[in-house]
Tab-separated table of N, CA and C in Angstrom:
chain	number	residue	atom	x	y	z
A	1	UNK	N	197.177	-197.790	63.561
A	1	UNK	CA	196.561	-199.089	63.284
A	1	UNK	C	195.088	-199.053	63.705
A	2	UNK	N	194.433	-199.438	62.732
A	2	UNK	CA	193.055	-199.743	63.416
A	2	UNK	C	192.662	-201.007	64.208
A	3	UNK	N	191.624	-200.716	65.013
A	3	UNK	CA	191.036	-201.698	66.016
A	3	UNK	C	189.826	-202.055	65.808
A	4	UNK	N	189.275	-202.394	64.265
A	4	UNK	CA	187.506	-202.476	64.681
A	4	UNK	C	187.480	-203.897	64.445
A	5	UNK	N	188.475	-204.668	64.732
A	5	UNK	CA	187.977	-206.916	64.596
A	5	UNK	C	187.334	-206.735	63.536
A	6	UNK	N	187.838	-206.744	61.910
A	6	UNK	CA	187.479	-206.811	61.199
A	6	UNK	C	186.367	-206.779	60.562
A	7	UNK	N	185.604	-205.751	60.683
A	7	UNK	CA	184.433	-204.714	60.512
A	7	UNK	C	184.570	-205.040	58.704
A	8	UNK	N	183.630	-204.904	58.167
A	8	UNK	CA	183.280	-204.349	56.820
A	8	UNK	C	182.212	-203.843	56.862
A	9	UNK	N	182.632	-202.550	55.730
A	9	UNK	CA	181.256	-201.367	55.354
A	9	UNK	C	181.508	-201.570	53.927
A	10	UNK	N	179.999	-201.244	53.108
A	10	UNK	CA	179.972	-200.885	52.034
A	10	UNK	C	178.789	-199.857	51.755
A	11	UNK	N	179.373	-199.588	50.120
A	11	UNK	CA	178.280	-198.685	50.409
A	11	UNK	C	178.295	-198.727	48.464
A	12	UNK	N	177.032	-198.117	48.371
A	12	UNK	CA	176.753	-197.915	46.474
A	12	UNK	C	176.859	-196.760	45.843
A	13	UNK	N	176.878	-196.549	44.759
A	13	UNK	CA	177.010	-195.574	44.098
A	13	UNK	C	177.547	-195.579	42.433
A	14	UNK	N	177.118	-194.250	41.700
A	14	UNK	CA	177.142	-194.387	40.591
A	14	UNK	C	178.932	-193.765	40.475
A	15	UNK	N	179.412	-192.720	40.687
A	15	UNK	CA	180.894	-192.617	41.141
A	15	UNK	C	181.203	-191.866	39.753
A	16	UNK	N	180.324	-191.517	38.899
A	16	UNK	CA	180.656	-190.699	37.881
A	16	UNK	C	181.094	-189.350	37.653
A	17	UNK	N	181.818	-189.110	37.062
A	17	UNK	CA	182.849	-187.713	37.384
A	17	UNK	C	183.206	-187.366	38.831
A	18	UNK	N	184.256	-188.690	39.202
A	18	UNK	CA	184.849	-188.058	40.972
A	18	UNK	C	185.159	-187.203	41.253
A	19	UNK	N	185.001	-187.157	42.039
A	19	UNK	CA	184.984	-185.478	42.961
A	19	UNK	C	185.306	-185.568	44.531
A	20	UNK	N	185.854	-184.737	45.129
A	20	UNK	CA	185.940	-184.806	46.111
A	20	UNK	C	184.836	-185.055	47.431
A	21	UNK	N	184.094	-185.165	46.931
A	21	UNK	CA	182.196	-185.231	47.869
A	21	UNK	C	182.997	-187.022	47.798
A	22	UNK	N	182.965	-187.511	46.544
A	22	UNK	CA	183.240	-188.940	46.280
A	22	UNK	C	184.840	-189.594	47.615
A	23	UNK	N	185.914	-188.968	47.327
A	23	UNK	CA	186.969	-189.115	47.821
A	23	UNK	C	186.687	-188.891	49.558
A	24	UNK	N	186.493	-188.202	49.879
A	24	UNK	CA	185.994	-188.274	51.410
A	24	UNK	C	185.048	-189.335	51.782
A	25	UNK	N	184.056	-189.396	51.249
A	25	UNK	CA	183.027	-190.399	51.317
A	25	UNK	C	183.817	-191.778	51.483
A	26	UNK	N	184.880	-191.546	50.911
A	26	UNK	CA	185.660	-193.605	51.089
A	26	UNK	C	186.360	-193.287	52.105
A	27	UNK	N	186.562	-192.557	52.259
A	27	UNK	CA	187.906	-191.989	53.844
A	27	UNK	C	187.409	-191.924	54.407
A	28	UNK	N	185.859	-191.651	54.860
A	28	UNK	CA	185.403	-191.467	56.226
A	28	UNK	C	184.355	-193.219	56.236
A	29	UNK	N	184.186	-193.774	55.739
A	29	UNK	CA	184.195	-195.409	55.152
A	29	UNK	C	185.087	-195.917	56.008
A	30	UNK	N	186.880	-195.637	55.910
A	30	UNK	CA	187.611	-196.563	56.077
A	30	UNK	C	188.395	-195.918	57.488
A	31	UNK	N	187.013	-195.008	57.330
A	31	UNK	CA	187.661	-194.651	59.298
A	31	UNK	C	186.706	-195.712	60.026
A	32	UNK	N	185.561	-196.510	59.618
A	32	UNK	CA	184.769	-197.076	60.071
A	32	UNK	C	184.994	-198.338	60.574
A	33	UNK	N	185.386	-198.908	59.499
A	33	UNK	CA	185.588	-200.495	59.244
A	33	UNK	C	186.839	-200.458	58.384
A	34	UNK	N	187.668	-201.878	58.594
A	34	UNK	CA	188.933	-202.731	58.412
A	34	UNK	C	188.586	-202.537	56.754
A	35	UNK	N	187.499	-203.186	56.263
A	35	UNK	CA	187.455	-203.582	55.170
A	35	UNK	C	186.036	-202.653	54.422
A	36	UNK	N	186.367	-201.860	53.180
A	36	UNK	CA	185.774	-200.969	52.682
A	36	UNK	C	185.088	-202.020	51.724
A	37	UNK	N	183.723	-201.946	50.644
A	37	UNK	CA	183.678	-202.753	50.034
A	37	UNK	C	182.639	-201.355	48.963
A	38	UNK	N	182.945	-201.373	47.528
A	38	UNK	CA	182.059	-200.059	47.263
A	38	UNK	C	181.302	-200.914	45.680
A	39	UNK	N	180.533	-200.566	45.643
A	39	UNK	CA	179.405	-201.415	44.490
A	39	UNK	C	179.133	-200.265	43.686
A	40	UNK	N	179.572	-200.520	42.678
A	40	UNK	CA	179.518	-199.430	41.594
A	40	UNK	C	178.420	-199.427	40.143
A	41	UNK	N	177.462	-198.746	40.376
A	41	UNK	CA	176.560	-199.165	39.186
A	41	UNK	C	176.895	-199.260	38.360
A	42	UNK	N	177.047	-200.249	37.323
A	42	UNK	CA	176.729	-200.386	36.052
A	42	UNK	C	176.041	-199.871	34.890
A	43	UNK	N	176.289	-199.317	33.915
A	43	UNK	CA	175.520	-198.608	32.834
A	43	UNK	C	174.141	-199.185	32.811
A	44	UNK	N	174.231	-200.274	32.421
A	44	UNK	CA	172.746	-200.494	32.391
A	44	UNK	C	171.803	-200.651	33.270
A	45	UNK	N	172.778	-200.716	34.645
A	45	UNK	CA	171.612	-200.418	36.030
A	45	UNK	C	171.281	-199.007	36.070
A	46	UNK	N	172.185	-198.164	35.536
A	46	UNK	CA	171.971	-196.300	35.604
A	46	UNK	C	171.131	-196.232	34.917
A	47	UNK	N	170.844	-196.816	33.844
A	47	UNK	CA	170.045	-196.404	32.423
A	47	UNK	C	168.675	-197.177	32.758
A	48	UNK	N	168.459	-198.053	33.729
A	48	UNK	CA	167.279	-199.027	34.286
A	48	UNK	C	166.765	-197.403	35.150
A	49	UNK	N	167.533	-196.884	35.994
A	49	UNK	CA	167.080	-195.804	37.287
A	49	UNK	C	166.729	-194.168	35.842
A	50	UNK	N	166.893	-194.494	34.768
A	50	UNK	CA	166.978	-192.977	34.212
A	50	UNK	C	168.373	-192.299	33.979
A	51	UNK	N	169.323	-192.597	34.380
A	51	UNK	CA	170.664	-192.126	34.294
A	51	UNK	C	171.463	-192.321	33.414
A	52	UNK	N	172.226	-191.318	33.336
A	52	UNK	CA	173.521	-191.582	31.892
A	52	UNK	C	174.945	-191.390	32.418
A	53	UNK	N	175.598	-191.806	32.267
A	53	UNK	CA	176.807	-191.433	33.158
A	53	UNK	C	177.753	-190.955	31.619
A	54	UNK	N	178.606	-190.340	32.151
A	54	UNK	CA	179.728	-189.856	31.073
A	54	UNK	C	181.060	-190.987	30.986
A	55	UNK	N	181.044	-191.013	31.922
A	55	UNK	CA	182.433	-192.303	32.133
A	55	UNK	C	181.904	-193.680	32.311
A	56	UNK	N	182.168	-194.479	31.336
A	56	UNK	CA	181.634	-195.805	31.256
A	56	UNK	C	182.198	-196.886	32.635
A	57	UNK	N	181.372	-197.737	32.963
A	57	UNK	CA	181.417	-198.299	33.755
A	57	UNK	C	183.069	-199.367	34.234
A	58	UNK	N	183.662	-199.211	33.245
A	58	UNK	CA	185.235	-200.067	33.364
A	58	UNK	C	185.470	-198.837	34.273
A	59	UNK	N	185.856	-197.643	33.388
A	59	UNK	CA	186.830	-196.590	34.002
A	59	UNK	C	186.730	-196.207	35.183
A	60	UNK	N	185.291	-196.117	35.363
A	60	UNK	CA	184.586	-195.705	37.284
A	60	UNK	C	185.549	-196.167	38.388
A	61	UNK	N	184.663	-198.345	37.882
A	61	UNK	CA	185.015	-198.388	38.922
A	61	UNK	C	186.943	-198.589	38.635
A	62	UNK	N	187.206	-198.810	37.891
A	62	UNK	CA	189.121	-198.772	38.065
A	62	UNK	C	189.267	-197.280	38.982
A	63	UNK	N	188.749	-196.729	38.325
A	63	UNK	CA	188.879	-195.185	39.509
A	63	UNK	C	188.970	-195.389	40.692
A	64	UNK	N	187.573	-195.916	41.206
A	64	UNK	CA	187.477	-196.552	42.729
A	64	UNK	C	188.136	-197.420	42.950
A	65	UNK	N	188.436	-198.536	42.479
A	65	UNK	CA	189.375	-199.734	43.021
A	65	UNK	C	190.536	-198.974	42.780
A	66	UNK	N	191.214	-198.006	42.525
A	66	UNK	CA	192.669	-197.421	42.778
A	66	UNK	C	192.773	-196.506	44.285
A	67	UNK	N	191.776	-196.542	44.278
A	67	UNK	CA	191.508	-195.366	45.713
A	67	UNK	C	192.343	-196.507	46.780
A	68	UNK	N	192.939	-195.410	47.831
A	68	UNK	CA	193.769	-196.454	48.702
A	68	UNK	C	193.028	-196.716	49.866
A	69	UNK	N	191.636	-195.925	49.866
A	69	UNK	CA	190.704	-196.363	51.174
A	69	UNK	C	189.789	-197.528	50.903
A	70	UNK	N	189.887	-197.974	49.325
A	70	UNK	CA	188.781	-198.968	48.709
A	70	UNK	C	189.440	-200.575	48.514
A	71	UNK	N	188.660	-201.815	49.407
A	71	UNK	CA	189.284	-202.852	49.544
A	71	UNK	C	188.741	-203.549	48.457
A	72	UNK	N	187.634	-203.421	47.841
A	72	UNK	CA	186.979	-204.217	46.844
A	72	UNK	C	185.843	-203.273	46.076
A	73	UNK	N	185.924	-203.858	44.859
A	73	UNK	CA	184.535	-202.852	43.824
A	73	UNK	C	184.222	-204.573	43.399
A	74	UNK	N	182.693	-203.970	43.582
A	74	UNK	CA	181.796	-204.926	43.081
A	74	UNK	C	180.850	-204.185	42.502
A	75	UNK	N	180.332	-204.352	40.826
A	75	UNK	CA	179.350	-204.089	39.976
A	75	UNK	C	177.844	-203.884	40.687
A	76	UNK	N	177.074	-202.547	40.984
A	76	UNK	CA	175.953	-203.019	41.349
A	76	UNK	C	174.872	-203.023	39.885
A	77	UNK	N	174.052	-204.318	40.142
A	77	UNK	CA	173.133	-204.155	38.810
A	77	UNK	C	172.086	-204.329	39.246
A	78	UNK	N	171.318	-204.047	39.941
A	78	UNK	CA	170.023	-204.204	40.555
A	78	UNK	C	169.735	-203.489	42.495
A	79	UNK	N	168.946	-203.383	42.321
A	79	UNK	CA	168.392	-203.253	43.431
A	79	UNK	C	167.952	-204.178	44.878
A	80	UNK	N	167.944	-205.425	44.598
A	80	UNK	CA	167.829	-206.268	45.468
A	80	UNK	C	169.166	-206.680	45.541
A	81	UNK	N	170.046	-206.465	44.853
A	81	UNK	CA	171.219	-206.723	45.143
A	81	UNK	C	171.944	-206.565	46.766
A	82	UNK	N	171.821	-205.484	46.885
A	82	UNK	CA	171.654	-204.657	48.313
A	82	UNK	C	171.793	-205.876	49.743
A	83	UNK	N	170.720	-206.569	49.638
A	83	UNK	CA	170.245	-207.489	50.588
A	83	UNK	C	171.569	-208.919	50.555
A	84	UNK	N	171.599	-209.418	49.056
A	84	UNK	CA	172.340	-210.422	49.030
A	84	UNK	C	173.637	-209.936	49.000
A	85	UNK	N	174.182	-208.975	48.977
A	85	UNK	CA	175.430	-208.470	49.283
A	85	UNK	C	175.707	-208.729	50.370
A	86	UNK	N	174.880	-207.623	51.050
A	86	UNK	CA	175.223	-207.694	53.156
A	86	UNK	C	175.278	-209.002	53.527
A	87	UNK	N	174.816	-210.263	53.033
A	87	UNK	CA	174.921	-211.629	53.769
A	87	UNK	C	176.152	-211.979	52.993
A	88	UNK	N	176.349	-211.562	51.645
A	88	UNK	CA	177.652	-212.617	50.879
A	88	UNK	C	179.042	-211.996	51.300
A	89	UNK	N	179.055	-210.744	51.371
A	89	UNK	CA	180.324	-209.785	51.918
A	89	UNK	C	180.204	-209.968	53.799
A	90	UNK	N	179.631	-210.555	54.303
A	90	UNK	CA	179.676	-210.569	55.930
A	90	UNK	C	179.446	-209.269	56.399
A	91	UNK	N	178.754	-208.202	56.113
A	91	UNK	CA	178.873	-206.752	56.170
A	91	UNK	C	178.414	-206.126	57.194
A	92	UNK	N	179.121	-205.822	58.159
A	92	UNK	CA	178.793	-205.381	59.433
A	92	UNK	C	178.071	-203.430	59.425
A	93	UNK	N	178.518	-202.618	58.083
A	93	UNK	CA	178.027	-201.915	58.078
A	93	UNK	C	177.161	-201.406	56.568
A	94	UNK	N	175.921	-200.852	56.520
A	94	UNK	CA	176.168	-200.480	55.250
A	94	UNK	C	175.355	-199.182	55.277
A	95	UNK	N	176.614	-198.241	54.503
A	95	UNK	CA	176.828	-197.238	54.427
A	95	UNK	C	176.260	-196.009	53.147
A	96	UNK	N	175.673	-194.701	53.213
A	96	UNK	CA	175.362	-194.329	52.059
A	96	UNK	C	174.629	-192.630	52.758
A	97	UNK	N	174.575	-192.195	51.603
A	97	UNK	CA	174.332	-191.087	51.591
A	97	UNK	C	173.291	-190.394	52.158
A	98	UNK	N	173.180	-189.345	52.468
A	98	UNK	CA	171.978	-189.074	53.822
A	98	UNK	C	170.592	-188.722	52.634
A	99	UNK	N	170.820	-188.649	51.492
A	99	UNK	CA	169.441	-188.108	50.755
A	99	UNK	C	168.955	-189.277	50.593
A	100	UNK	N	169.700	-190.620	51.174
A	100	UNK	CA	168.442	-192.141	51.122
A	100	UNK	C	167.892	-192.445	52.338
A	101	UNK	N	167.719	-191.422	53.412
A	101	UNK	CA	167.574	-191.657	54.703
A	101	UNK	C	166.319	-192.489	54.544
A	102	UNK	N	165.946	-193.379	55.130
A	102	UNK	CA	165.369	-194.197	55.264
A	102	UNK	C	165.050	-195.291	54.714
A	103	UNK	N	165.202	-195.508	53.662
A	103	UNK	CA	165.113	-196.298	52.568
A	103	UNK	C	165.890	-197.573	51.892
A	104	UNK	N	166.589	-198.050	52.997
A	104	UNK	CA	167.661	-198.947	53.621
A	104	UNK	C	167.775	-199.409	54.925
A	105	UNK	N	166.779	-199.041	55.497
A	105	UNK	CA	166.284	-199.452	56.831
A	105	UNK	C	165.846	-200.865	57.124
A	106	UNK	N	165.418	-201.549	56.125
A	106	UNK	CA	165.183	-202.894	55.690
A	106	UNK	C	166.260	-203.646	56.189
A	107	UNK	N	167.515	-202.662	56.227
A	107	UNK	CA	168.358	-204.153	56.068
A	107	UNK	C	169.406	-203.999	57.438
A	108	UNK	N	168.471	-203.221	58.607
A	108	UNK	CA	169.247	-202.903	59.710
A	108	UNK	C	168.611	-204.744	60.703
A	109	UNK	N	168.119	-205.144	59.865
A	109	UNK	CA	167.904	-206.783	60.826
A	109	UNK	C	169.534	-207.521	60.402
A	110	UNK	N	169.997	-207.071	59.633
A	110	UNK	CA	171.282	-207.698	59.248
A	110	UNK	C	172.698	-207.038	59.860
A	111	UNK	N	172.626	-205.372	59.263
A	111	UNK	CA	173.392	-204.711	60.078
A	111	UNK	C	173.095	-203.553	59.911
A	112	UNK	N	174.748	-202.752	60.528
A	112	UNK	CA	173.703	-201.284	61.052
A	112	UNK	C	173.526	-200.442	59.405
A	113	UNK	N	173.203	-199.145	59.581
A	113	UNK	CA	172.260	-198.877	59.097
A	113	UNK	C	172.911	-197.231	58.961
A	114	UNK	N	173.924	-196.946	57.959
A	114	UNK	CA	173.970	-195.690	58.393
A	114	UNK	C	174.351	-194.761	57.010
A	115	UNK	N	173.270	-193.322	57.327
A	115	UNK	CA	173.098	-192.187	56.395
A	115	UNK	C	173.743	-191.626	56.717
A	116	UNK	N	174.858	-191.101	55.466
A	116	UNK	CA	175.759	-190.087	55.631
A	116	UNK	C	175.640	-188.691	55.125
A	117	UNK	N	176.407	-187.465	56.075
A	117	UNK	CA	176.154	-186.073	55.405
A	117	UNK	C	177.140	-186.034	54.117
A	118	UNK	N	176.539	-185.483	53.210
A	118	UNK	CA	177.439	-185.610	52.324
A	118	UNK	C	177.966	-184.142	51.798
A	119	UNK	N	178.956	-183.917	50.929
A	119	UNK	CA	180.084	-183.149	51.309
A	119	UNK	C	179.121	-182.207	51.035
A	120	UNK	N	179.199	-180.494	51.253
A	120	UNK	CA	178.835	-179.572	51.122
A	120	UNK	C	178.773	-178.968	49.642
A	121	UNK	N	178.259	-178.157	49.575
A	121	UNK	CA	178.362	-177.497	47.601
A	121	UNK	C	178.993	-178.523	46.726
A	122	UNK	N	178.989	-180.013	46.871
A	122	UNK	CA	179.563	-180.468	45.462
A	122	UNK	C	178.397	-181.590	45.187
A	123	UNK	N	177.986	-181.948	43.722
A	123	UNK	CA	177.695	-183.267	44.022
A	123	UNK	C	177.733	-183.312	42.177
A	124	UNK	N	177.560	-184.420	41.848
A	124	UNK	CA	178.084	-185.114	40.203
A	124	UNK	C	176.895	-184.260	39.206
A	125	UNK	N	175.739	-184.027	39.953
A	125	UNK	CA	174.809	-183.256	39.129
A	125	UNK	C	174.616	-181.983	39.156
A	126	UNK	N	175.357	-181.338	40.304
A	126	UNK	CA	175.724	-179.495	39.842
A	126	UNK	C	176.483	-179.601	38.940
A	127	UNK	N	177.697	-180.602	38.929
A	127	UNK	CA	178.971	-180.923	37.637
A	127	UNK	C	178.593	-180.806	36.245
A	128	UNK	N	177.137	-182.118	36.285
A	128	UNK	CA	176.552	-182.469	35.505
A	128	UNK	C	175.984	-180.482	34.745
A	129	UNK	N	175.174	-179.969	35.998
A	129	UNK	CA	173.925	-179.147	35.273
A	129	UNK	C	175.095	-177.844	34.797
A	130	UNK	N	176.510	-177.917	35.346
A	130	UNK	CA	177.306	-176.956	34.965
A	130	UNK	C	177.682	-176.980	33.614
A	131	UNK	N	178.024	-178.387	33.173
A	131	UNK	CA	178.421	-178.837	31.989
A	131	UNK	C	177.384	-178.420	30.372
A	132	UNK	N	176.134	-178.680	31.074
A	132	UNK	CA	175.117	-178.187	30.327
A	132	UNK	C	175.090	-177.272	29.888
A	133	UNK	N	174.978	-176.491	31.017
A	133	UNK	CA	174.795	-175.085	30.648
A	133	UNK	C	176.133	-174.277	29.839
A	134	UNK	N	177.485	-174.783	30.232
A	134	UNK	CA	178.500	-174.166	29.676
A	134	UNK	C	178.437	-174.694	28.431
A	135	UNK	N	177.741	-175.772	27.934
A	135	UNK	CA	178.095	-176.265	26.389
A	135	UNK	C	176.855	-176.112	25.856
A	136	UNK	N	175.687	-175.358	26.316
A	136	UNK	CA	174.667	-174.795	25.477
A	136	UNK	C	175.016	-173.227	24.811
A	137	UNK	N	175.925	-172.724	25.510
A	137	UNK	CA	176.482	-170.929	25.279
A	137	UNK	C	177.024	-171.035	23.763
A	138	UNK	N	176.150	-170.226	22.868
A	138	UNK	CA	176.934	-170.233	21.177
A	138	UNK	C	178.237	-170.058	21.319
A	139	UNK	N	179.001	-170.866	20.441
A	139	UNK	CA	179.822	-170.915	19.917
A	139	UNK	C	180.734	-169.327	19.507
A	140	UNK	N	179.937	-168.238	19.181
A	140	UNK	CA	179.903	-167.009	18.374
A	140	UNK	C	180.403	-166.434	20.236
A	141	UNK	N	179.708	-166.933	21.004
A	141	UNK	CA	179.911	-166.052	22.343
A	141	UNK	C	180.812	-166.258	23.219
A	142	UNK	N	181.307	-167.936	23.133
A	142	UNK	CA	182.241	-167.889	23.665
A	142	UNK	C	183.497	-167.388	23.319
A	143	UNK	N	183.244	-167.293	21.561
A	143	UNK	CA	184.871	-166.730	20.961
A	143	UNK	C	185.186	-165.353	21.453
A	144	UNK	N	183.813	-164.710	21.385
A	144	UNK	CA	184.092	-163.156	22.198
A	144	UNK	C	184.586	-163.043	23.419
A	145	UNK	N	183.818	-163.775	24.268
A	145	UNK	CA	184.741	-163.980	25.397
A	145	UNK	C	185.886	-164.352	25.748
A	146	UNK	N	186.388	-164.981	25.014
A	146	UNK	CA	187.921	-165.508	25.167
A	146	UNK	C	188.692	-164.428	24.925
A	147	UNK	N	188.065	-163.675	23.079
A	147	UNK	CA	188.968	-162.682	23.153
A	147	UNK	C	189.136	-161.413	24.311
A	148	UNK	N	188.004	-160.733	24.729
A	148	UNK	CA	188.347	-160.333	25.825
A	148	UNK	C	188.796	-160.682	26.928
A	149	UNK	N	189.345	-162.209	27.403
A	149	UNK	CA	189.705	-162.487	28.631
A	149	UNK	C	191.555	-162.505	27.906
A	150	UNK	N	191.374	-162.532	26.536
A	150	UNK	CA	192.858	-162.171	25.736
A	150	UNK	C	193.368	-160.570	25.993
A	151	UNK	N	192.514	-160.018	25.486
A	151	UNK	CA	192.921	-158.280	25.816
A	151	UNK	C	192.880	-157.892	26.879
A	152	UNK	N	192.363	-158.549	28.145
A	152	UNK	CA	192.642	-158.491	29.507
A	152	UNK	C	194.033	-158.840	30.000
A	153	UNK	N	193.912	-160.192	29.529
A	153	UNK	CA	195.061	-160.432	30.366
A	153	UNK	C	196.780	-159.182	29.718
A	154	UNK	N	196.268	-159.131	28.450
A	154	UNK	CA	197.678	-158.408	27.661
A	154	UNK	C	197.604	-156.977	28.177
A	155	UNK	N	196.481	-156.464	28.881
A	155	UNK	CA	196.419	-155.203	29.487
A	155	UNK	C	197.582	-155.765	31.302
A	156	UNK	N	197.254	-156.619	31.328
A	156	UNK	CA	197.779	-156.717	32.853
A	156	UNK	C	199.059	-157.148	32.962
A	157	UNK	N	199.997	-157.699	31.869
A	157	UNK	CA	201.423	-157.613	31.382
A	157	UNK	C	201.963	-156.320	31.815
């Protein structure tokens, strides 16, 4: 059972193609605080920052609101959002990734204030730059390759 007198953390994010960097990130959240709260961008807030996501914004966050460490998904669509959240959610923590270190510091007059390490070798845009690159390779080259990973494997029968 936890003991934190009903603590809430939240934290933002775009949450596109989950991954385990993603899945820890809410588990070590809901080692924090009682009540998890996660704000999930919206397409057209991604596409406001430059971003495209592959999985449209329903499916995300249903993704996240199925997670059993996640108490609430709320749409983020802006940037000042941030501020009127922490007062409308009562938010004792708010939480996020260590590559925004500082840049949320604004809102440690409200509450605390904390950058997280985030998981090691994974993140949505190696996924992303993997994807690229595997679906730029001709067509002509991957068939070769297959067939030899065919006459391989029938050598090892």
């Amino acid at each position: 059972m936890k003991a934190f007198m009903n603590k809430t953390v939240i934290t933002y994010g775009t949450f596109d193609m989950f991954h385990v960097g993603h899945l820890r990130l809410l588990q070590r959240l809901s080692e924090m605080a009682d009540r998890v709260i996660v704000a999930v961008s919206t397409d057209d807030f991604n596409l406001g920052k430059g971003k495209r996501t592959l999985i449209p914004y329903e499916q995300r966050a249903q993704i996240v609101e199925s997670i059993k460490y996640v108490d609430l998904v709320v749409p983020e669509e802006s940037w000042e959002q941030k501020l009127q959240d922490v007062k409308k959610y009562d938010v004792d923590i708010f939480a996020i990734g260590e590559d925004w270190k500082g840049k949320f510091d604004f809102l440690s007059d409200l509450c605390e204030v904390r950058y997280l390490e985030r998981t090691k070798d994974i993140s949505t845009t190696d996924l992303k730059r993997s994807l690229k690159n595997f679906l730029s390779i001709p067509q002509e080259d991957l068939r070769q390759a297959f067939e030899v990973l065919e006459l391989l494997r029938r050598d090892l029968e």
